[in-house]
Coordinates of C-alpha atoms in Angstrom, one line a residue:
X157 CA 9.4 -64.1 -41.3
X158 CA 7.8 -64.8 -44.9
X159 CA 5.0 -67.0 -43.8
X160 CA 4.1 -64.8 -41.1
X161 CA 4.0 -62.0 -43.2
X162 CA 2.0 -64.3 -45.3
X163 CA -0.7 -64.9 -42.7
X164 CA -0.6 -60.9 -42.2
X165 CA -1.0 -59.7 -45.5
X166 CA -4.2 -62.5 -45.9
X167 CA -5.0 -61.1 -42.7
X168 CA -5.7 -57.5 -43.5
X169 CA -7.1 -58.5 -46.7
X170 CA -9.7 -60.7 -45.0
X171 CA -10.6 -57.7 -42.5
X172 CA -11.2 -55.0 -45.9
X173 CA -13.7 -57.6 -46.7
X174 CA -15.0 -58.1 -43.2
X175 CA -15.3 -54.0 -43.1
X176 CA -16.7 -54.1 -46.5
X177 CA -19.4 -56.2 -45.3
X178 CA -20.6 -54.4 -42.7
X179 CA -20.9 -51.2 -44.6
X180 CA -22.7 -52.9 -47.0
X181 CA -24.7 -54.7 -44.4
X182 CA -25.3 -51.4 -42.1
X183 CA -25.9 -49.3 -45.3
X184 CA -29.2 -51.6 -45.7
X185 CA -30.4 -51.5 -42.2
X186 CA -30.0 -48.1 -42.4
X187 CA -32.3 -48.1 -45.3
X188 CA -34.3 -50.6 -44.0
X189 CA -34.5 -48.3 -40.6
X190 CA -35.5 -44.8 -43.1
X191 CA -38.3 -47.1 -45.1
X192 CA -39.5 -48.4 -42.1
X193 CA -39.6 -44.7 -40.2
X194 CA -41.0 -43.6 -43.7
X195 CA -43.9 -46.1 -44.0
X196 CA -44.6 -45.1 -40.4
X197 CA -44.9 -41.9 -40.5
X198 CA -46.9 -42.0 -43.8
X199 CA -49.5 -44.4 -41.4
X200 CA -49.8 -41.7 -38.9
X201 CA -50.7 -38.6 -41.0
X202 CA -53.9 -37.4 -40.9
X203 CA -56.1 -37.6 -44.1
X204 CA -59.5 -36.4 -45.5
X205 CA -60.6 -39.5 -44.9
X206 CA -59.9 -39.2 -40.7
X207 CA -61.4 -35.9 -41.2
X208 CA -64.8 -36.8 -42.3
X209 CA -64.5 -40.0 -39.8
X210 CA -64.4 -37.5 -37.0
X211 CA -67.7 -35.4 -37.9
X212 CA -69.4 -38.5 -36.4
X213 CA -67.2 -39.6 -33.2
X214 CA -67.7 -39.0 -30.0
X215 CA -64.8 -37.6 -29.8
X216 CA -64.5 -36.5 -33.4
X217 CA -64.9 -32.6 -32.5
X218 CA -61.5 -32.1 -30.0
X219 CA -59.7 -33.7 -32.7
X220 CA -60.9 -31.4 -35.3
X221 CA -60.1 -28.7 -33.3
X222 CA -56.7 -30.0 -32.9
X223 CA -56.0 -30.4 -36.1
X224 CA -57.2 -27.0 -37.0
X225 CA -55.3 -25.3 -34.4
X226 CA -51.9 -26.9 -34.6
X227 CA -49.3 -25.9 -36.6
X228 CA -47.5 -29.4 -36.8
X229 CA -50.0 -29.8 -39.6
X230 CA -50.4 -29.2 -43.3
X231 CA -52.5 -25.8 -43.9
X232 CA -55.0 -27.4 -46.1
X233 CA -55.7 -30.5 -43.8
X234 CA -55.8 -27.7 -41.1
X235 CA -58.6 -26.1 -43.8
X236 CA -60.2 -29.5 -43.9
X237 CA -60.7 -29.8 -40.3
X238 CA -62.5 -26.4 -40.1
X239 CA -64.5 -27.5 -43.1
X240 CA -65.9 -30.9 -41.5
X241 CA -66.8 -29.0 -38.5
X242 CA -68.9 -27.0 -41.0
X243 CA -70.6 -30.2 -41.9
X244 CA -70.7 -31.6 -38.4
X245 CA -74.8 -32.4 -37.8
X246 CA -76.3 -31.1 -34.8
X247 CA -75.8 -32.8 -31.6
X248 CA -78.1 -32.8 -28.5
X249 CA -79.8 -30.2 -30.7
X250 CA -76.9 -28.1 -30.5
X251 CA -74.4 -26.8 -33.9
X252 CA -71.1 -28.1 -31.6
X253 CA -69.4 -28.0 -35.2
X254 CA -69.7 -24.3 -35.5
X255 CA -70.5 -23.2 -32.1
X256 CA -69.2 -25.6 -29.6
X257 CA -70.5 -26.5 -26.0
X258 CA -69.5 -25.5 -22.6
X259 CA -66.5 -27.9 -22.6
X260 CA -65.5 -28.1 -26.2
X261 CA -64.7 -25.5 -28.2
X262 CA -65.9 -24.7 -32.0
X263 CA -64.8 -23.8 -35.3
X264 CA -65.2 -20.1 -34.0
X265 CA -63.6 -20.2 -30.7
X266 CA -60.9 -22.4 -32.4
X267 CA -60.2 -19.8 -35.3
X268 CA -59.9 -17.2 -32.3
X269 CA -57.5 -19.1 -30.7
X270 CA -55.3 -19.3 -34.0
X271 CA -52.6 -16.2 -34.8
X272 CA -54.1 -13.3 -37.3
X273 CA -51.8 -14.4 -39.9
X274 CA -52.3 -18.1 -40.3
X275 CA -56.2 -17.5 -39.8
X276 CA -56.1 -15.5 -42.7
X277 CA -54.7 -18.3 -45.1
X278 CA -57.2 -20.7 -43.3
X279 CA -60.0 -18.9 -43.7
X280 CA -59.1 -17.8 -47.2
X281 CA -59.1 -21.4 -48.1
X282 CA -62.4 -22.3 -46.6
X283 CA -64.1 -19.1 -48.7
X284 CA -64.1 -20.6 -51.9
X285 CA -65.5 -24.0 -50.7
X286 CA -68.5 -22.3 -48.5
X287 CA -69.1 -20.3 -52.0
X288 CA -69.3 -23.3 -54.0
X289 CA -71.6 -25.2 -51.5
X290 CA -74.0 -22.3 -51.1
X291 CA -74.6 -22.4 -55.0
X292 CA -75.7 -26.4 -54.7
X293 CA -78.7 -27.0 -55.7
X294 CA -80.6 -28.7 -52.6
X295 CA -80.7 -32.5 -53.2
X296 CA -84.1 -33.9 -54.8
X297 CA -86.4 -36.7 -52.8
X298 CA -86.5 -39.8 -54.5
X299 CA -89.8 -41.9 -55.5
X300 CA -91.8 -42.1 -52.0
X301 CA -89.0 -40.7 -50.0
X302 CA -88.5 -37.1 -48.2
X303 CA -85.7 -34.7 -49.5
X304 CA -82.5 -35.4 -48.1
X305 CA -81.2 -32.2 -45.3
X306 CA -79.9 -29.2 -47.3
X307 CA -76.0 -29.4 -47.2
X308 CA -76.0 -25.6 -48.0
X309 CA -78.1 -24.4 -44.9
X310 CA -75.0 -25.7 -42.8
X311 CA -72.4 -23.5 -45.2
X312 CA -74.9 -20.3 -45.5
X313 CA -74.5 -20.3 -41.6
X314 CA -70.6 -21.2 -41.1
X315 CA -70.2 -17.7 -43.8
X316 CA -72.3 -16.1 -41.7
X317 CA -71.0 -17.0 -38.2
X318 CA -67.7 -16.2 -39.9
X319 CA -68.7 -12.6 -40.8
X320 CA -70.7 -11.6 -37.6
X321 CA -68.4 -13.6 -34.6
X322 CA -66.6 -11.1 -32.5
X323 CA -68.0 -8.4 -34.0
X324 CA -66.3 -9.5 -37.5
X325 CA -62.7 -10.0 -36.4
X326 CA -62.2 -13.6 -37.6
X327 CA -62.4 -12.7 -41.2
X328 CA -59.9 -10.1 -42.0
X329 CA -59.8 -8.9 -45.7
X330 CA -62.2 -6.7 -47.1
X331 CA -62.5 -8.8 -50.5
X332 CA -63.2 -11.7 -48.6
X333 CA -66.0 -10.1 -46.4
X334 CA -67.3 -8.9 -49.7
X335 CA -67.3 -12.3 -51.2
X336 CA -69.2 -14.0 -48.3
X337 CA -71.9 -11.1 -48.1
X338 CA -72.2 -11.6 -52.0
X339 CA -72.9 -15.6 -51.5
X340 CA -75.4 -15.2 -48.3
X341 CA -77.6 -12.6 -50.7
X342 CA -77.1 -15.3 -53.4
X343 CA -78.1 -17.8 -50.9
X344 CA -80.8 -16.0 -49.4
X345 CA -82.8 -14.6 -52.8
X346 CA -82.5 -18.3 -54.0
X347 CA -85.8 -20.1 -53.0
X348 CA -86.8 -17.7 -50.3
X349 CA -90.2 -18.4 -49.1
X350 CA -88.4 -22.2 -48.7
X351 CA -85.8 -21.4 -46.9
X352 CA -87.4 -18.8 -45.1
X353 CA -89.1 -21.4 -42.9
X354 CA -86.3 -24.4 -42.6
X355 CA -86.4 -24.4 -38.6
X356 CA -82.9 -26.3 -38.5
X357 CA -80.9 -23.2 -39.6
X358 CA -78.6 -22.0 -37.0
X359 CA -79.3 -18.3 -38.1
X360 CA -82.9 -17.2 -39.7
X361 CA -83.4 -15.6 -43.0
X362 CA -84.5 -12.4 -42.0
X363 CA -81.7 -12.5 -39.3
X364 CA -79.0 -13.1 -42.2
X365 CA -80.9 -9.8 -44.2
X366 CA -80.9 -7.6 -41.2
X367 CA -76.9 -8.0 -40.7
X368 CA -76.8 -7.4 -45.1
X369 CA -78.9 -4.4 -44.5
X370 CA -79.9 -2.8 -47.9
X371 CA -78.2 -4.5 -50.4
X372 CA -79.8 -7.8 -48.8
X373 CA -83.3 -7.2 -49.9
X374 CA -82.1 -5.1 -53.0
X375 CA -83.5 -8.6 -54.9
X376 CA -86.4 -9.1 -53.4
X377 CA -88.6 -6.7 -55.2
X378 CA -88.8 -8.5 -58.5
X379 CA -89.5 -11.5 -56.3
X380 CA -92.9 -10.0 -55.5
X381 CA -95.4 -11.5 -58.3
X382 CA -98.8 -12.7 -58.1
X383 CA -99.2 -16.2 -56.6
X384 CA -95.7 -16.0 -54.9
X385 CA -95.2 -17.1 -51.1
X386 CA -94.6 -14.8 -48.4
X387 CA -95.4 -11.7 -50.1
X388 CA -96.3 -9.9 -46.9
X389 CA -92.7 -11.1 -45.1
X390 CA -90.8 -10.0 -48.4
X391 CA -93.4 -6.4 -47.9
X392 CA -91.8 -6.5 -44.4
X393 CA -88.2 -6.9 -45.0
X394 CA -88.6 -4.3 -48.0
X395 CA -90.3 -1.7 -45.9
X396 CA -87.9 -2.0 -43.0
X397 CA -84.5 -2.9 -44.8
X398 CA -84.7 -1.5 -48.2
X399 CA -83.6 1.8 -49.5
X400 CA -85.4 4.2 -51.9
X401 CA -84.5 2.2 -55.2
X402 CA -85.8 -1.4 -53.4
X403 CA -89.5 0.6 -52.0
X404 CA -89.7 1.9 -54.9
X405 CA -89.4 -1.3 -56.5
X406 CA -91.3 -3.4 -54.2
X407 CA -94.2 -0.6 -54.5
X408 CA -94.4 -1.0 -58.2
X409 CA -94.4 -5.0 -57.9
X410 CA -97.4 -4.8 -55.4
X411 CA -99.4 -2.6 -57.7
X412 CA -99.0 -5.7 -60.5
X413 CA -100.3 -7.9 -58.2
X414 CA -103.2 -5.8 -56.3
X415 CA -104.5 -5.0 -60.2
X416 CA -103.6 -8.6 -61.3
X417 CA -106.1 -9.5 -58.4
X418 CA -108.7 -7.9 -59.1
X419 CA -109.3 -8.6 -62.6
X420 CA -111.5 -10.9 -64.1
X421 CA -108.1 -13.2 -65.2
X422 CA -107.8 -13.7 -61.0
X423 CA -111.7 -15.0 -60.9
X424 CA -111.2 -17.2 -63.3
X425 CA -107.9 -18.6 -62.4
X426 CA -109.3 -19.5 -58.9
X427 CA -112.8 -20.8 -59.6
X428 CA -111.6 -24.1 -60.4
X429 CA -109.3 -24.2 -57.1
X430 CA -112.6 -23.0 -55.3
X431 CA -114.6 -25.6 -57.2
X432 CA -112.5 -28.2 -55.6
X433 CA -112.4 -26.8 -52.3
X434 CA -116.4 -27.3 -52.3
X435 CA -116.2 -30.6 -53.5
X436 CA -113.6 -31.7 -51.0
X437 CA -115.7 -30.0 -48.1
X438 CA -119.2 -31.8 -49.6
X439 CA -120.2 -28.1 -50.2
X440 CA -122.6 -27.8 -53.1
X441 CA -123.0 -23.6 -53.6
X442 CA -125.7 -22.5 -55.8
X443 CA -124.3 -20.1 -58.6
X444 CA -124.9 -16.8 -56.7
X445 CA -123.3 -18.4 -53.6
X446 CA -120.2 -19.2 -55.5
X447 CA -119.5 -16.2 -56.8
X448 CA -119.9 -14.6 -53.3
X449 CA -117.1 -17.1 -52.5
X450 CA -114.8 -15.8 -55.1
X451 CA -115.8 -12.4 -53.8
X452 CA -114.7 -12.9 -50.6
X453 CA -111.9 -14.9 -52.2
X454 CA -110.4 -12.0 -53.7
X455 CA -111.3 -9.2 -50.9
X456 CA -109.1 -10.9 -48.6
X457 CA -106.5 -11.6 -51.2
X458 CA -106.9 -7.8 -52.0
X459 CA -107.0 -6.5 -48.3
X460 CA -103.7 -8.6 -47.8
X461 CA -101.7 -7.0 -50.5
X462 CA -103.2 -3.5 -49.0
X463 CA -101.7 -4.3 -45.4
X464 CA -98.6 -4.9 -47.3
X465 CA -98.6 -1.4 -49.1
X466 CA -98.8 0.4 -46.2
X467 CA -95.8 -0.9 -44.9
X468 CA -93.8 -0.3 -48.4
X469 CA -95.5 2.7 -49.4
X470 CA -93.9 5.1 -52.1
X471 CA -95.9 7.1 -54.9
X472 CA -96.9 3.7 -57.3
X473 CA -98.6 2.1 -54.2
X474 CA -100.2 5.7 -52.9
X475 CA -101.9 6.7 -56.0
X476 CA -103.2 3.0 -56.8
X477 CA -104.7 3.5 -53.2
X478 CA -106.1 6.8 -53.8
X479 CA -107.6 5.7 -57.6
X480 CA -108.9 2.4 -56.3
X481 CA -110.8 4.6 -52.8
X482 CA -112.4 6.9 -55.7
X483 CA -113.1 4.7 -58.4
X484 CA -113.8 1.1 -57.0
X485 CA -117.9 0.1 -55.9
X486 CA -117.4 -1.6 -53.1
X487 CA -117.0 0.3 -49.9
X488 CA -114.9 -2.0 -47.7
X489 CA -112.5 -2.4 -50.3
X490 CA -112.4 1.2 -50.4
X491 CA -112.1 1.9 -46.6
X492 CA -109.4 -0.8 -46.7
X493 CA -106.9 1.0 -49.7
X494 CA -107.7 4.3 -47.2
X495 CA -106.5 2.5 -44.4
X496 CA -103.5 1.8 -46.1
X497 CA -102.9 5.0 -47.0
X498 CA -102.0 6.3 -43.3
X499 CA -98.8 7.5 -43.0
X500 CA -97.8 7.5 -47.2
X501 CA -99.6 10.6 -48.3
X502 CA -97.0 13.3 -49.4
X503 CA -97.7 16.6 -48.4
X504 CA -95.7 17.8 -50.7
X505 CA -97.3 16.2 -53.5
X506 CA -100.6 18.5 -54.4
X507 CA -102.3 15.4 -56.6
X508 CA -102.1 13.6 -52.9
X509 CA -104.0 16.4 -51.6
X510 CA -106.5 16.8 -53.6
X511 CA -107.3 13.2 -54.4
X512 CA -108.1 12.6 -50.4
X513 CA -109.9 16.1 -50.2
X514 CA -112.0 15.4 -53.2
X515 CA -113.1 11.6 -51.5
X516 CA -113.3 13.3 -47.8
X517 CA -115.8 16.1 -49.5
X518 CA -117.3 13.8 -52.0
X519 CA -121.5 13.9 -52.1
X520 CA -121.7 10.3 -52.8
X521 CA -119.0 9.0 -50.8
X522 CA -120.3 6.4 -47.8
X523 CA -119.6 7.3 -44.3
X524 CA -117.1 4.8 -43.5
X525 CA -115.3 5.6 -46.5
X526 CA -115.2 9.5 -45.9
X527 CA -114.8 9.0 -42.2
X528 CA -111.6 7.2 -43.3
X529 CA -110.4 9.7 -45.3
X530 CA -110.9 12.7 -43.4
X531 CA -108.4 11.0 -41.0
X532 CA -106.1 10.5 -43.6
X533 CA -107.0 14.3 -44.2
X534 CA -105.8 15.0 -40.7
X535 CA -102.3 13.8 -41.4
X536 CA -101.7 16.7 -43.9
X537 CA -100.7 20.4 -42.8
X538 CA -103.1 22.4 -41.6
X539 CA -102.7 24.9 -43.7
X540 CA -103.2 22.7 -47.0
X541 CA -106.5 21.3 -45.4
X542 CA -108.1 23.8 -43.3
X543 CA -110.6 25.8 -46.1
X544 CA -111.9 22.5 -47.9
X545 CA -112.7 21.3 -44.0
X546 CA -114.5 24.4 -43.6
X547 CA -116.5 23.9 -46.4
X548 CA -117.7 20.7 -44.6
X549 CA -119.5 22.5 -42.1
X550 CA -122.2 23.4 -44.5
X551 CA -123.0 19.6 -45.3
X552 CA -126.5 18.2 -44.1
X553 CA -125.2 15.3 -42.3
X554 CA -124.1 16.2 -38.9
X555 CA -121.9 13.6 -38.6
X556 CA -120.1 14.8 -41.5
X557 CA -118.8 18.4 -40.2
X558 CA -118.7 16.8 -36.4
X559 CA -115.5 14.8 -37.7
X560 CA -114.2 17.7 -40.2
X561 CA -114.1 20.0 -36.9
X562 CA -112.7 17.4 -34.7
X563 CA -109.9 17.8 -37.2
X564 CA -109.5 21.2 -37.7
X565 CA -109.8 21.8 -33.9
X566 CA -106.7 18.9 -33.4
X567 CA -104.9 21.0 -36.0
X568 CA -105.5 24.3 -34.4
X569 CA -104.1 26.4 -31.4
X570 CA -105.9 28.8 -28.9
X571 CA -105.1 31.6 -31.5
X572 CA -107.2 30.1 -34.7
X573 CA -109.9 29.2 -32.4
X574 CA -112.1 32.3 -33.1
X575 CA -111.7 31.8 -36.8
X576 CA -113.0 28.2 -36.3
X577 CA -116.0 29.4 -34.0
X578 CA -116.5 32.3 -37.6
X579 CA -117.2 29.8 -39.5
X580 CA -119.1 27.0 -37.3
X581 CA -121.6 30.5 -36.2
X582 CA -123.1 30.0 -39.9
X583 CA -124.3 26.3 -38.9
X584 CA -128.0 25.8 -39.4
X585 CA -128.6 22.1 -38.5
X586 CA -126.7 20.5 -35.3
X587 CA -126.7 17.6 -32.9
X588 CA -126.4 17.5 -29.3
X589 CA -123.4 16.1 -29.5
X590 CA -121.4 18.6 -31.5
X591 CA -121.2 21.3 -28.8
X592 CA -120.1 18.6 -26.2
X593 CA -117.2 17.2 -28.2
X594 CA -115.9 20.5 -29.3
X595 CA -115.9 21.8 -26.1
X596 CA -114.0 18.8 -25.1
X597 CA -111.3 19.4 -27.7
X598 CA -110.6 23.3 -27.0
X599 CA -109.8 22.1 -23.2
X600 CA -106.7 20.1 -25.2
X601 CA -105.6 23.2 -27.2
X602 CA -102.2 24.5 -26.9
X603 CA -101.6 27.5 -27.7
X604 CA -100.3 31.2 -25.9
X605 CA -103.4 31.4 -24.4
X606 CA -105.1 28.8 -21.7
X607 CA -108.8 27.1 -23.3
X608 CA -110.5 29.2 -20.1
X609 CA -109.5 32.8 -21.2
X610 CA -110.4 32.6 -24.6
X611 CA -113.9 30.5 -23.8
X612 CA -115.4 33.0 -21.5
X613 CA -115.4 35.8 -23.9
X614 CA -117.1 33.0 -26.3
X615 CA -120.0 32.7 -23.9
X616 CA -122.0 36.5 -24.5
X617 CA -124.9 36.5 -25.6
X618 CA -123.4 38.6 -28.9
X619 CA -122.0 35.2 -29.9
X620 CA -124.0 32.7 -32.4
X621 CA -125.8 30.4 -30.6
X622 CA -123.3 27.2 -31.8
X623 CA -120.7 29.2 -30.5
X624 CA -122.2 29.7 -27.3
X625 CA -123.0 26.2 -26.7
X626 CA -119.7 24.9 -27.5
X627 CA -118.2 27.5 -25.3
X628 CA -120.8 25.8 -22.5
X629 CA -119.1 22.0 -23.8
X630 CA -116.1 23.6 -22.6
X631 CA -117.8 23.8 -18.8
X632 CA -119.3 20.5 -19.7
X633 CA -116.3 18.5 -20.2
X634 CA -113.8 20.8 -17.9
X635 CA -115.6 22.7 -15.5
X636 CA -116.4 22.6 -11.8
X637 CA -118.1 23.8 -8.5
X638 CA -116.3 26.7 -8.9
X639 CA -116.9 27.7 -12.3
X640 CA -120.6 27.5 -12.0
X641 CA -121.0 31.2 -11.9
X642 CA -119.4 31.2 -15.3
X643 CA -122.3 30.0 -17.3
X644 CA -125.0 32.2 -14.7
X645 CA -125.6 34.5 -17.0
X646 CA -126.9 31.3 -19.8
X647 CA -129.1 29.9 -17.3
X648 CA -131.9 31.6 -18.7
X649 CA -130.9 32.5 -22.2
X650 CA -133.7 32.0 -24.2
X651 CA -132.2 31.5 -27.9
X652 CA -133.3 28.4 -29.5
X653 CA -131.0 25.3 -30.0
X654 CA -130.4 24.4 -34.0
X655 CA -132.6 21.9 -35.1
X656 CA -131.7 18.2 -36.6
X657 CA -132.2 18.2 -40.4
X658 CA -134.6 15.9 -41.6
X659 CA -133.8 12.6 -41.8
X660 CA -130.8 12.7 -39.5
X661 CA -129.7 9.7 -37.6
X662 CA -128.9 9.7 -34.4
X663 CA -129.3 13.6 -33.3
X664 CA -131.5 14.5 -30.3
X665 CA -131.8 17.2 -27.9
X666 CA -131.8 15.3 -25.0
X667 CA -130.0 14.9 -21.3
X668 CA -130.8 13.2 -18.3
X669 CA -131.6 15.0 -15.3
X670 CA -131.7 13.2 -12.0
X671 CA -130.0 10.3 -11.0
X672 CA -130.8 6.5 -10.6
X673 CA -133.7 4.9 -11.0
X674 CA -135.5 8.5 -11.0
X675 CA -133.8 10.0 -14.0
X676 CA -135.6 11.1 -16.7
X677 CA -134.7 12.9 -20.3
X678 CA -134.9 16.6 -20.6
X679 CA -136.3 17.8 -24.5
X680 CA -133.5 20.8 -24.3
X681 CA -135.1 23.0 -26.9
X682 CA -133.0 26.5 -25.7
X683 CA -129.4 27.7 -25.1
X684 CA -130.6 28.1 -21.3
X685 CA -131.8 24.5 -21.1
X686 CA -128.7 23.2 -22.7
X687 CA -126.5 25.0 -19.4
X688 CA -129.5 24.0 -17.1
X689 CA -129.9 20.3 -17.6
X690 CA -126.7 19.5 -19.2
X691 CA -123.9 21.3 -18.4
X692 CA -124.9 22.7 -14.7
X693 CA -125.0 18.7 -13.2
X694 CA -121.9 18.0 -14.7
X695 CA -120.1 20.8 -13.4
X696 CA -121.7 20.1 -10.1
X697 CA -119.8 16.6 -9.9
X698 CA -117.0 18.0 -9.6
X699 CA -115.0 19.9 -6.8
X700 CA -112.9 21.1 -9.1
X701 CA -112.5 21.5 -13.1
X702 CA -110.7 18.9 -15.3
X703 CA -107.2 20.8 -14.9
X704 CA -106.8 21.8 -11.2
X705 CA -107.6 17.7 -10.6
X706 CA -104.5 17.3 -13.0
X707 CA -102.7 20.0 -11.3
X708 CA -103.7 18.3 -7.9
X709 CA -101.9 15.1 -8.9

């Protein structure tokens, strides 16, 4: 019994230690096994590294997407996915990064797919970086080398694909939205006219400012100096976007640079760049033929900023207009700031008023010039306008009062018409033409009474004789067959026709009779030739007048 219970007790002690040892031994392959999962798993996690491998696989873009939309994975690796598919160049000519193709989604259809909450955070997260990537400075060519691509084109149109997508729905905190309109006006005032024209931006410039509205182009005015690019497209986006602050602005900036033109510092600033121009060309101008160069130089420099303040408009680019159309010599200059006046005087404003009354009137201005401004004239109220266009009539040159009483009879109803035939009874001097066109224009009147009824009483031979014959351009332009027995009575009215003053150009007396080949002019010296030879063939082309042939149709 003792030696077996020998053997036992050696026995159990020998299987402790056999137990001991495998604990021990399993403890370590159990360790072993947790490294060896460990290690693994560290292996297989995605890193930045994958991320930016992917931007340039073929099948780089469904793993971003995956990444970005799973929630197996870390937020910000899920952020750095979305951010490499920012930086993704175009493929096939197409932004698959941001926009995707028919069968692979985008960052945008991806953030759709993801839950409000979590594409908060994500998007969040991605804010800052765009920020800090729009304020980059672009990246600078080497010796003999073109500049590198723009890295900050490709954020400025992730923020803004972000902020417009979905009619705004991916980005969902008002201080983010805020922050990303902030750093595309940043981006955008930031070497304009450069970035205006990169072709390889997803979204445009001015397609970026129109979605800022206002506060996008609030920067633009002190942008407008002389010698700057794209003046007239910054003009544009001011005029259309800006609000009363920015026009205001802008008009004040253009003024600098319209009087910074035309001073002598301009001319001699570009002669040398004209200089070289010739030289380049083999051109070898005599004195007087260069400075006809710098002439023309600077009126189409001028006549550009012009175009561009009739789009701003606003009181500091009107009354430049209206000073420069009084004061400056040359007349195309000054028929050019007129132009640019349409539409921008205030009628409110009684300097406006008078300044384009006084050039309009003006003894020495030209007739393109006044021509011009009596149409500018003809923007303005009636009733502001009316007297100093009467006082038109009286001027020498035909011409002069046959475009100030085109106006007033545009301006005018049926019931002002006799006080416009008062004052045109007084006219000494008159062309052919005169009668014809004013009749013309009181068939167009509006008013409680029809042209007809209050032309026929116009037509007795108790009327002034420049009534009467614009009473008979009324038949001329709108009367018929039927209406012949109308004018009857002037057939043989024997009053004489006003004369042309002397010197007039282009007033005559004169109508065809006959037709063809056998047609010859009529001298028409008397009211009764004038409805004879004039107005009687006209009337007898026609079945009808003007307005039943309207009616008819």
């Amino acid at each position: 019994r003792a030696p077996r219970m020998a053997r036992y007790a050696k026995t159990k002690r020998f299987s402790a230690k056999l137990g001991a040892s495998w604990a021990r031994t399993l403890q370590l392959v159990t360790l072993g096994a947790a490294i060896g999962i460990g290690a693994a798993s560290q292996g297989c996690r995605t890193s930045n590294d994958d991320i930016d491998r992917w931007t340039t696989t073929a099948q780089g873009p469904r793993k971003l997407v995956a990444v970005l939309t799973h929630d197996k994975y870390p937020l910000e690796i899920r952020v750095e996915a979305a951010m490499g598919m920012v930086r993704m160049k175009a493929r096939g000519g197409r932004r698959i990064g941001i926009n995707g193709q028919d069968d692979q989604p985008g960052l945008l259809s991806a953030l759709e797919s993801i839950p409000p909450a979590v594409r908060e955070k994500i998007v969040s997260r991605m804010v800052p970086r765009l920020e800090a990537e729009m304020k980059k400075e672009p990246p600078k060519a080497q010796a003999g080398q073109a500049a590198p691509a723009d890295p900050s084109f490709d954020h400025k149109d992730a923020a803004y694909a972000l902020l417009t997508h979905n009619e705004g729905t991916l980005v969902q905190g008002e201080e983010i939205k805020q922050r990303l309109r902030v750093a595309l006006i940043d981006w955008s005032m930031t070497n304009f006219a450069d970035r205006l024209e990169e072709s390889s931006q997803l979204y445009g410039v001015e397609q970026v400012l129109r979605f800022l509205g206002a506060d996008g182009v609030a920067r633009l005015p002190p942008q407008l100096v002389p010698g700057a690019k794209k003046l007239d497209r910054m003009a544009d986006l001011i005029a259309e976007l800006g609000d009363a602050k920015t026009k205001a602005a802008g008009s004040q900036q253009l003024v600098a640079i319209a009087k910074d033109i035309s001073s002598d510092h301009w001319v001699q600033q570009k002669s040398p760049l004209v200089d070289a121009a010739n030289k380049a060309s083999k051109l070898n101008p005599n004195p007087e033929q260069f400075k006809a160069q710098l002439d023309q130089y600077q009126e189409e420099e001028l006549l550009r900023v012009f175009a561009s303040m009739k789009k701003v408009g606003q009181p500091p680019a009107v009354e430049y207009l209206l000073d420069f159309a009084k004061s400056d010599k040359n007349e195309k200059r000054r028929a050019a700031a007129l132009a640019a006046l349409e539409g921008n005087l205030d009628k409110h404003d009684a300097k406006h008023v008078t300044s384009i009354l006084d050039i309009a009137s003006g003894a020495d201005t030209p007739l393109t010039v006044r021509d011009i401004a009596l149409r500018r004239v003809g923007e303005l109220p009636r009733k502001q306008v009316v007297e100093r266009l009467y006082g038109l009539f009286s001027n020498d040159n035909w011409k002069i009062r046959w475009v100030a009483a085109e106006l007033v009879l545009k301006m005018s109803d049926t019931s002002q018409l006799d006080e416009f035939m008062g004052k045109l009874a007084s006219v000494r001097h008159m062309a052919l033409t005169e009668p014809l066109r004013y009749g013309a224009l009181i068939g167009e009147m509006k008013g409680k009474d029809k042209p007809e009824s209050s032309v026929r009483r116009l037509l007795g031979r108790d009327q002034a004789v420049p009534v009467r014959l614009s009473a008979l351009g009324f038949y001329y332009e709108w009367g018929g067959k039927p209406d012949l027995s109308k004018i009857e009575g002037l057939m043989s009215d024997r009053a004489k026709v006003p004369s042309c003053s002397e010197g007039a150009e282009d007033c005559e007396w004169q109508c065809g009779v006959g037709e063809g080949k056998s047609q010859e002019l009529k001298e028409i010296k008397t009211v009764g030739d004038f409805a004879q030879y004039c107005v009687k063939p006209a009337m007898e082309k026609r079945a009808v007048g003007k307005k039943d042939e309207t009616k008819g149709k």
